[in-house]
CSV table of C-alpha atoms in Angstrom, one decimal:
chain,number,residue,atom,x,y,z
A,200,MET,CA,-30.4,106.4,164.0
A,201,PRO,CA,-27.9,109.0,162.8
A,202,THR,CA,-29.1,111.5,160.2
A,203,ALA,CA,-27.3,111.6,156.9
A,204,ALA,CA,-25.4,114.7,156.0
A,205,ARG,CA,-26.8,116.9,153.3
A,206,PRO,CA,-25.0,116.4,150.0
A,207,ARG,CA,-22.6,119.2,149.3
A,208,ILE,CA,-22.3,121.5,146.2
A,209,LEU,CA,-18.8,121.3,144.7
A,210,VAL,CA,-17.6,124.5,143.1
A,211,VAL,CA,-14.7,124.0,140.7
A,212,ASP,CA,-12.6,126.7,139.2
A,213,ASP,CA,-8.9,127.4,138.8
A,214,ARG,CA,-9.3,131.0,139.9
A,215,ASP,CA,-9.6,131.8,143.6
A,216,ASP,CA,-11.5,135.0,142.9
A,217,THR,CA,-14.1,133.1,140.9
A,218,LEU,CA,-14.4,130.4,143.6
A,219,PHE,CA,-14.9,133.1,146.2
A,220,ALA,CA,-17.5,134.9,144.1
A,221,MET,CA,-19.5,131.7,143.5
A,222,GLU,CA,-19.4,130.8,147.1
A,223,SER,CA,-20.6,134.3,148.1
A,224,ALA,CA,-23.4,134.1,145.6
A,225,LEU,CA,-24.5,130.7,146.9
A,226,ALA,CA,-24.2,131.6,150.6
A,227,PRO,CA,-27.8,132.8,151.1
A,228,LEU,CA,-29.1,129.4,150.1
A,229,GLY,CA,-27.4,127.8,153.1
A,230,TYR,CA,-26.3,124.7,151.3
A,231,PRO,CA,-23.0,123.1,152.2
A,232,VAL,CA,-20.3,124.0,149.7
A,233,ASP,CA,-16.9,122.6,148.9
A,234,ARG,CA,-14.4,123.9,146.5
A,235,ALA,CA,-11.8,122.4,144.1
A,236,ALA,CA,-9.2,124.4,142.2
A,237,THR,CA,-8.4,121.7,139.6
A,238,GLY,CA,-10.2,119.1,137.6
A,239,ASP,CA,-8.2,116.4,139.3
A,240,ASP,CA,-9.3,117.6,142.8
A,241,ALA,CA,-12.9,117.7,141.5
A,242,LEU,CA,-12.7,114.1,140.4
A,243,LYS,CA,-11.2,113.1,143.8
A,244,ALA,CA,-14.0,115.0,145.6
A,245,VAL,CA,-16.9,113.4,143.6
A,246,LEU,CA,-15.3,109.9,144.1
A,247,ARG,CA,-15.2,110.4,147.9
A,248,GLY,CA,-19.0,110.8,147.7
A,249,GLY,CA,-21.4,113.2,149.3
A,250,ILE,CA,-21.7,115.6,146.4
A,251,GLY,CA,-25.1,116.5,145.2
A,252,LEU,CA,-24.3,119.1,142.5
A,253,VAL,CA,-21.1,120.2,140.7
A,254,LEU,CA,-20.5,123.7,139.4
A,255,LEU,CA,-17.7,123.2,136.9
A,256,ASP,CA,-15.5,125.6,135.1
A,257,VAL,CA,-15.1,124.6,131.4
A,258,LEU,CA,-11.5,125.7,130.7
A,259,MET,CA,-8.9,124.7,133.3
A,260,PRO,CA,-5.2,124.1,132.8
A,261,ASP,CA,-4.8,120.5,134.0
A,262,VAL,CA,-8.0,118.5,133.5
A,263,SER,CA,-10.7,120.4,131.7
A,264,GLY,CA,-14.3,120.6,132.8
A,265,PHE,CA,-15.2,118.5,129.7
A,266,GLU,CA,-12.8,115.8,130.9
A,267,VAL,CA,-14.3,115.8,134.4
A,268,ALA,CA,-17.9,115.7,133.0
A,269,HIS,CA,-16.9,112.8,130.6
A,270,TYR,CA,-15.3,110.8,133.4
A,271,MET,CA,-18.3,111.4,135.8
A,272,ALA,CA,-20.7,110.3,133.1
A,273,ARG,CA,-18.9,107.0,132.7
A,274,LEU,CA,-19.0,106.0,136.3
A,275,GLU,CA,-22.1,104.6,137.9
A,276,GLN,CA,-21.1,106.2,141.2
A,277,THR,CA,-21.1,109.7,139.7
A,278,GLN,CA,-23.2,109.7,136.6
A,279,ASP,CA,-26.4,110.9,138.3
A,280,ILE,CA,-24.7,114.0,139.9
A,281,PRO,CA,-26.0,117.0,138.0
A,282,ILE,CA,-23.3,119.3,136.5
A,283,MET,CA,-23.7,123.0,135.8
A,284,MET,CA,-20.8,124.0,133.5
A,285,ILE,CA,-19.7,127.6,133.7
A,286,THR,CA,-17.5,129.3,131.2
A,287,GLY,CA,-15.8,132.6,130.8
A,288,ALA,CA,-15.1,131.9,127.1
A,289,GLY,CA,-18.1,133.8,126.0
A,290,GLN,CA,-21.0,132.6,123.8
A,291,ASP,CA,-19.7,129.6,122.0
A,292,THR,CA,-22.4,127.2,120.5
A,293,ALA,CA,-19.8,124.5,119.9
A,294,LEU,CA,-18.7,124.4,123.5
A,295,ALA,CA,-22.3,124.5,124.7
A,296,ALA,CA,-23.2,121.6,122.3
A,297,LYS,CA,-20.2,119.6,123.5
A,298,ALA,CA,-21.3,120.2,127.1
A,299,PHE,CA,-24.9,119.1,126.5
A,300,GLU,CA,-23.7,116.0,124.6
A,301,LEU,CA,-21.8,115.0,127.7
A,302,GLY,CA,-25.1,115.2,129.6
A,303,VAL,CA,-24.6,118.3,131.7
A,304,ALA,CA,-27.7,119.8,133.3
A,305,ASP,CA,-26.9,123.4,132.5
A,306,TYR,CA,-24.4,125.6,130.7
A,307,VAL,CA,-23.9,129.1,131.8
A,308,VAL,CA,-21.7,132.0,130.5
A,309,LYS,CA,-19.9,134.3,132.9
A,310,PRO,CA,-20.6,136.8,134.3
A,311,VAL,CA,-23.6,135.3,136.0
A,312,GLU,CA,-26.0,137.4,138.0
A,313,PRO,CA,-26.0,136.1,141.6
A,314,TRP,CA,-29.8,135.6,141.7
A,315,VAL,CA,-29.7,133.6,138.4
A,316,MET,CA,-27.0,131.4,139.9
A,317,ARG,CA,-29.0,130.9,143.1
A,318,THR,CA,-32.2,130.1,141.2
A,319,LYS,CA,-30.5,127.6,138.9
A,320,VAL,CA,-28.5,126.0,141.7
A,321,ARG,CA,-31.5,125.7,144.0
A,322,TYR,CA,-33.5,124.0,141.3
A,323,LEU,CA,-30.7,121.5,140.4
A,324,TYR,CA,-29.8,120.8,144.0
A,325,GLU,CA,-33.3,120.2,145.2
A,326,THR,CA,-34.1,118.1,142.1
A,327,SER,CA,-30.9,116.0,142.9
A,328,LEU,CA,-32.1,115.5,146.5
A,329,ARG,CA,-35.5,114.3,145.3
A,330,MET,CA,-34.0,111.9,142.8
A,331,HIS,CA,-31.6,110.5,145.4
A,332,ALA,CA,-34.6,110.0,147.8
A,333,LEU,CA,-36.5,108.2,145.0
A,334,ARG,CA,-33.5,106.0,144.3
A,335,GLU,CA,-33.2,105.1,148.0
A,336,ARG,CA,-36.9,104.3,148.2
A,337,LEU,CA,-36.7,102.1,145.1
A,338,ARG,CA,-33.6,100.3,146.5
A,339,ALA,CA,-35.4,99.7,149.8
A,340,TYR,CA,-38.4,98.4,147.9
A,341,GLU,CA,-36.3,96.1,145.7
A,342,ASN,CA,-34.5,94.8,148.8
A,343,GLY,CA,-37.9,94.0,150.4
A,344,ASN,CA,-37.6,96.4,153.3
A,345,GLY,CA,-41.0,97.0,155.0
A,346,ASP,CA,-41.1,100.7,155.6
A,347,ASN,CA,-40.0,102.6,152.5
A,348,SER,CA,-42.4,105.5,152.7
A,349,ALA,CA,-40.2,108.0,154.5
A,350,PRO,CA,-37.5,109.8,152.4
A,351,PRO,CA,-34.0,109.9,153.7
A,352,ALA,CA,-33.2,112.4,156.5
A,353,HIS,CA,-31.3,114.7,154.1
A,354,ALA,CA,-34.2,115.1,151.7
A,355,ALA,CA,-35.7,118.6,152.0
A,356,PRO,CA,-39.4,119.0,151.8
A,357,PRO,CA,-40.6,120.2,148.4
A,358,GLN,CA,-40.8,124.0,148.3
A,359,PRO,CA,-41.7,126.2,145.3
A,360,LEU,CA,-38.9,128.2,143.8
A,361,PRO,CA,-39.1,131.9,144.4
A,362,ARG,CA,-39.9,134.1,141.5
A,363,PRO,CA,-37.3,136.7,140.6
A,364,ALA,CA,-38.3,140.3,141.3
């Protein structure tokens, strides 16, 4: 039986330097990472499937991060993918409130310390994998499949999060 590929983290930002910095910060985690430079490309990527977490810039020139989050929340296929919105617009409670109203999992203001980014991403990604595994087990149970005790191949064993130094 083929093993399922681990879901990818989608990093979305209209600036190449920011994409590179976020990918570099996440590299020590060893998770598969994809990138998108526009909101439109981000929507295409999540609709293709295989995304377990989206790191989404708030302000982009074509389709904003808010529009991407709104669209993802409306579709059954994408509504359970956690979103971490990241902004360079500074502390703005109205933007943060709007993000959380859309159901995002986290809202972060740039610049973000790399260890903070890794800690938040690891938590959201691993939680997403566990939720996916539970959904698969529930689906197998509802379909009457006999052996539903094993999680999918891409589900990582639970591990405690490291404490920051």
